mmCIF file of C-alpha atoms in Angstrom:
data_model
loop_
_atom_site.group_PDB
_atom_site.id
_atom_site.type_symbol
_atom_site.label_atom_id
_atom_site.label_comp_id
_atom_site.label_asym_id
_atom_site.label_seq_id
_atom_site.Cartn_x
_atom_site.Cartn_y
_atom_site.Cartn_z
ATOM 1 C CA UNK A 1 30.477 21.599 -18.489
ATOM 2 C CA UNK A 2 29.362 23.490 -15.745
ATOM 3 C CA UNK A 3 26.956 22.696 -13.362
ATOM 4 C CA UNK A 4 26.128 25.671 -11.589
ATOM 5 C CA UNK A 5 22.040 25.950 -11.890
ATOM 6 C CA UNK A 6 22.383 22.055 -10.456
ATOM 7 C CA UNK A 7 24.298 23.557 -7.382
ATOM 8 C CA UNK A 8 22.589 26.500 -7.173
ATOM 9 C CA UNK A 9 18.912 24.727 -7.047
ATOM 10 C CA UNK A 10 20.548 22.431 -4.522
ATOM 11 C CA UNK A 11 21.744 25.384 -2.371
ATOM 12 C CA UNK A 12 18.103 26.767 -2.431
ATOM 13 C CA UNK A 13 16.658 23.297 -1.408
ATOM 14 C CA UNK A 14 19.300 22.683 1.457
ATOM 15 C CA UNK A 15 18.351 26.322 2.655
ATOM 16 C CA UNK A 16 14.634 25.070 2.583
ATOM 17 C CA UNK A 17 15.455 21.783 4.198
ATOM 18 C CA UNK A 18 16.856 23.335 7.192
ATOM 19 C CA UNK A 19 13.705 25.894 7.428
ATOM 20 C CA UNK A 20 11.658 21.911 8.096
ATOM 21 C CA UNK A 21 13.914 21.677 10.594
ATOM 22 C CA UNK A 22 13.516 24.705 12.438
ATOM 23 C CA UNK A 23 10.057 24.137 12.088
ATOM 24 C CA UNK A 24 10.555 20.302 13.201
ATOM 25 C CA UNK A 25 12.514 21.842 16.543
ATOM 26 C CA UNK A 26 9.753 24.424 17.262
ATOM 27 C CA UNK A 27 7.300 21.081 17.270
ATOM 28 C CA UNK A 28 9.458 19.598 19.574
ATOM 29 C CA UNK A 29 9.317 22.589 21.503
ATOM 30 C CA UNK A 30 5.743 22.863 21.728
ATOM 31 C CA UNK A 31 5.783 18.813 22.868
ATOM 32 C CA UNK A 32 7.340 19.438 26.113
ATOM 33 C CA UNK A 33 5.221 22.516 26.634
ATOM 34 C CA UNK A 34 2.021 21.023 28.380
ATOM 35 C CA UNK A 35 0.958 23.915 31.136
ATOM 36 C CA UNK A 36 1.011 26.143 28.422
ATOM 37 C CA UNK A 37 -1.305 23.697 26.003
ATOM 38 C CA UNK A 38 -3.639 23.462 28.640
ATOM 39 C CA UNK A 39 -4.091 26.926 29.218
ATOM 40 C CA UNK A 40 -4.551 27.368 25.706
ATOM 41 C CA UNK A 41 -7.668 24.694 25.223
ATOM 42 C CA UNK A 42 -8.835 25.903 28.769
ATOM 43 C CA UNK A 43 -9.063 29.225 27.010
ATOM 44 C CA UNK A 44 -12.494 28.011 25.152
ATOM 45 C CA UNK A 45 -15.209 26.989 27.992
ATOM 46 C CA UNK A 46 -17.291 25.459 24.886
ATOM 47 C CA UNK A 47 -14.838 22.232 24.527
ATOM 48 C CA UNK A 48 -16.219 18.904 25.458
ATOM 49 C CA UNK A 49 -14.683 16.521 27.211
ATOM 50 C CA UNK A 50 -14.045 14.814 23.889
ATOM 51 C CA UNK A 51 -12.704 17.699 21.828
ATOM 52 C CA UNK A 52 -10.370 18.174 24.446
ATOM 53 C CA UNK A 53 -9.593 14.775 24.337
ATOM 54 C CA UNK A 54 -8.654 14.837 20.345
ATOM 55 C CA UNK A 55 -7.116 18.047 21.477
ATOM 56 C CA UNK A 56 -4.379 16.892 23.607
ATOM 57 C CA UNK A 57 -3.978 13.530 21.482
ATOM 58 C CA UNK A 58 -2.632 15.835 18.704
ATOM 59 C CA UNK A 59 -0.643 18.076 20.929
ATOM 60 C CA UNK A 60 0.885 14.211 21.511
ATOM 61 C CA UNK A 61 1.449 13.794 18.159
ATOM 62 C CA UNK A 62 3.471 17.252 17.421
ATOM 63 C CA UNK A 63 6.436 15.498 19.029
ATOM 64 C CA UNK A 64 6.644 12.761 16.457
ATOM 65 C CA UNK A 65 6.295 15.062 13.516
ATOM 66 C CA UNK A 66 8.488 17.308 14.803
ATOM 67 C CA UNK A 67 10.918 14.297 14.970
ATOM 68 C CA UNK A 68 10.572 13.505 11.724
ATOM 69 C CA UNK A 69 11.104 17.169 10.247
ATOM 70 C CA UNK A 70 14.206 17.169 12.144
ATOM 71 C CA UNK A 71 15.239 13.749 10.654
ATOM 72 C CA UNK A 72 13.962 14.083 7.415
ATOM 73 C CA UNK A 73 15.476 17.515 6.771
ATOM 74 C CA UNK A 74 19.386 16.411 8.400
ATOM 75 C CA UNK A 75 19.247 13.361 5.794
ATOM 76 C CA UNK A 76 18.236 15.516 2.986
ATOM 77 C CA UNK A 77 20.568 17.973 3.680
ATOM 78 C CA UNK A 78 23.413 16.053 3.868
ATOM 79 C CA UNK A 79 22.243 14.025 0.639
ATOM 80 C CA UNK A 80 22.676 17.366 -1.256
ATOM 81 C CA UNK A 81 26.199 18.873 0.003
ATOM 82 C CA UNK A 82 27.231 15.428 -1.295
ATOM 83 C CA UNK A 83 25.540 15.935 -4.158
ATOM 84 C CA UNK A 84 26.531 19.064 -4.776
ATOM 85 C CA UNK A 85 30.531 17.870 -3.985
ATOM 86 C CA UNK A 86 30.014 15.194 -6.786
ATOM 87 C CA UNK A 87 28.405 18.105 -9.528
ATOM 88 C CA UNK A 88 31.371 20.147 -8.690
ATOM 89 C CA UNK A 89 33.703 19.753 -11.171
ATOM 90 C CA UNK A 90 31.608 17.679 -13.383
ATOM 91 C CA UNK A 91 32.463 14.481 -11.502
ATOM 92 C CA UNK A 92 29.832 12.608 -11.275
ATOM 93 C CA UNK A 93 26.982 14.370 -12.428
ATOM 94 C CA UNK A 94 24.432 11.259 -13.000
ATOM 95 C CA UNK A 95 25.326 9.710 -9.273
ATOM 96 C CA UNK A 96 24.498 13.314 -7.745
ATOM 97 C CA UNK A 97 21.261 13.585 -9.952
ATOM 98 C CA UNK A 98 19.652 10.462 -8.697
ATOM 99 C CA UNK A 99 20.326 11.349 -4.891
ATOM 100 C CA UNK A 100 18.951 14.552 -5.486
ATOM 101 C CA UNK A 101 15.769 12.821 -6.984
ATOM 102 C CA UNK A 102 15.675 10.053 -4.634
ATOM 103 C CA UNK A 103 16.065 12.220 -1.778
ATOM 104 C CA UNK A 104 13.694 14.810 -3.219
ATOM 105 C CA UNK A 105 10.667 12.611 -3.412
ATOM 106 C CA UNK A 106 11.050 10.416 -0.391
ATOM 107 C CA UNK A 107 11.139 13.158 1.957
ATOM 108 C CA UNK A 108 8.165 14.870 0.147
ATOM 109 C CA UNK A 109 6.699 11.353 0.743
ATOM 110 C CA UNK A 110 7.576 10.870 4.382
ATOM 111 C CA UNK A 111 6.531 14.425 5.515
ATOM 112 C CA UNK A 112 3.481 14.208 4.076
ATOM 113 C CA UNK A 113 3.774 16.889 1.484
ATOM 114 C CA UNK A 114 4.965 19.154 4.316
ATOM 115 C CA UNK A 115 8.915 19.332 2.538
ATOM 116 C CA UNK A 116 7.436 19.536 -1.255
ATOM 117 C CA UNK A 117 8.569 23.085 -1.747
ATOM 118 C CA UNK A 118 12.124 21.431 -0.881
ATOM 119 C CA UNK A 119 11.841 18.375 -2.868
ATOM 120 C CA UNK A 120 10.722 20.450 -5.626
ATOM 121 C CA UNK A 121 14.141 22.201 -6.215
ATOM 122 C CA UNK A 122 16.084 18.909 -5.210
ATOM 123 C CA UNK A 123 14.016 17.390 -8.251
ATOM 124 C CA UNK A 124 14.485 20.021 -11.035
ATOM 125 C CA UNK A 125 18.009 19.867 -10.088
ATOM 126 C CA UNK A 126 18.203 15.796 -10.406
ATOM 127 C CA UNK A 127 16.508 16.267 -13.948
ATOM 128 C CA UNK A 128 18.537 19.297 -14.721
ATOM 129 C CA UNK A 129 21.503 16.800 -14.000
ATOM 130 C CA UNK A 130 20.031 13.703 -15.990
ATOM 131 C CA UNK A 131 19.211 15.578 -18.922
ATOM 132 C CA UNK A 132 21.862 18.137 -19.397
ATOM 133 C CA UNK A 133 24.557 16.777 -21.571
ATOM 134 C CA UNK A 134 27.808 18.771 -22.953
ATOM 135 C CA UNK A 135 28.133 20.602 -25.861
ATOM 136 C CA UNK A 136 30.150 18.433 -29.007
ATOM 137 C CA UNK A 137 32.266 20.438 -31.130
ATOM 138 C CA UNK A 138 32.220 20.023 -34.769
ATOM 139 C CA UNK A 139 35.657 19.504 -35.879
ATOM 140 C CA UNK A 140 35.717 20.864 -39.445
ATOM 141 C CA UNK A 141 39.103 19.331 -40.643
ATOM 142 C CA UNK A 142 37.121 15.999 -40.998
ATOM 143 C CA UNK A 143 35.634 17.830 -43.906
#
């Protein structure tokens, strides 16, 4: 049987994956940036002491979720070209389907919904896997 939608789906959610990532390094990016954060809350003479406060806490906290984009994204990318090794050839079809599942949802869950569009094609392609089974031939000389 061939698996190609399952490969496919997990060629389209790999591609996503490593869009997080380039998102996850631009966060990173952004972290080590401070003169130009500053200039950009400067910007608004209106801020208060405490908005600016809440501002640059979450300018802290773009680091760490760009850290976990990066993270998050490797792993699940790496979780599908293996999966996507053990659907080729019809090798191991069920083994591939839960990765692809497992992986799916626990990034979605760990990026706070930020990787769903991902985990969403890594997930129809674990069911697709579970689900599909091949075709039996009727032999008619039984008959």
């Amino acid at each position: 049987m061939k698996r190609t939608v399952e490969v496919v789906l997990s060629i389209i959610g790999a591609f996503v994956y490593s869009l997080g990532a380039l998102f996850g390094g631009l966060f990173r990016m952004l972290d080590g940036d401070n003169e130009m954060m500053q200039d950009i809350l400067q910007q608004d003479p209106s801020l208060s002491e405490s908005d600016m406060a809440d501002a640059q806490m979450f300018l802290d906290g773009i680091g760490s979720i760009g850290t976990v984009l990066i993270v998050g994204s490797i792993i699940a990318i790496v979780a599908g070209i293996v999966a996507m090794i053990f659907f080729k050839g019809n090798s191991k079809p069920k083994a591939a389907s839960i990765i692809l599942l497992v992986v799916g949802g626990v990034t979605t869950l760990i990026t706070f919904g930020a990787a769903i569009f991902a985990g969403i094609f890594y997930i129809i392609a674990g069911i697709m896997g579970l689900v599909r089974k091949p075709k039996q031939e009727i032999n008619m000389e039984q008959y």
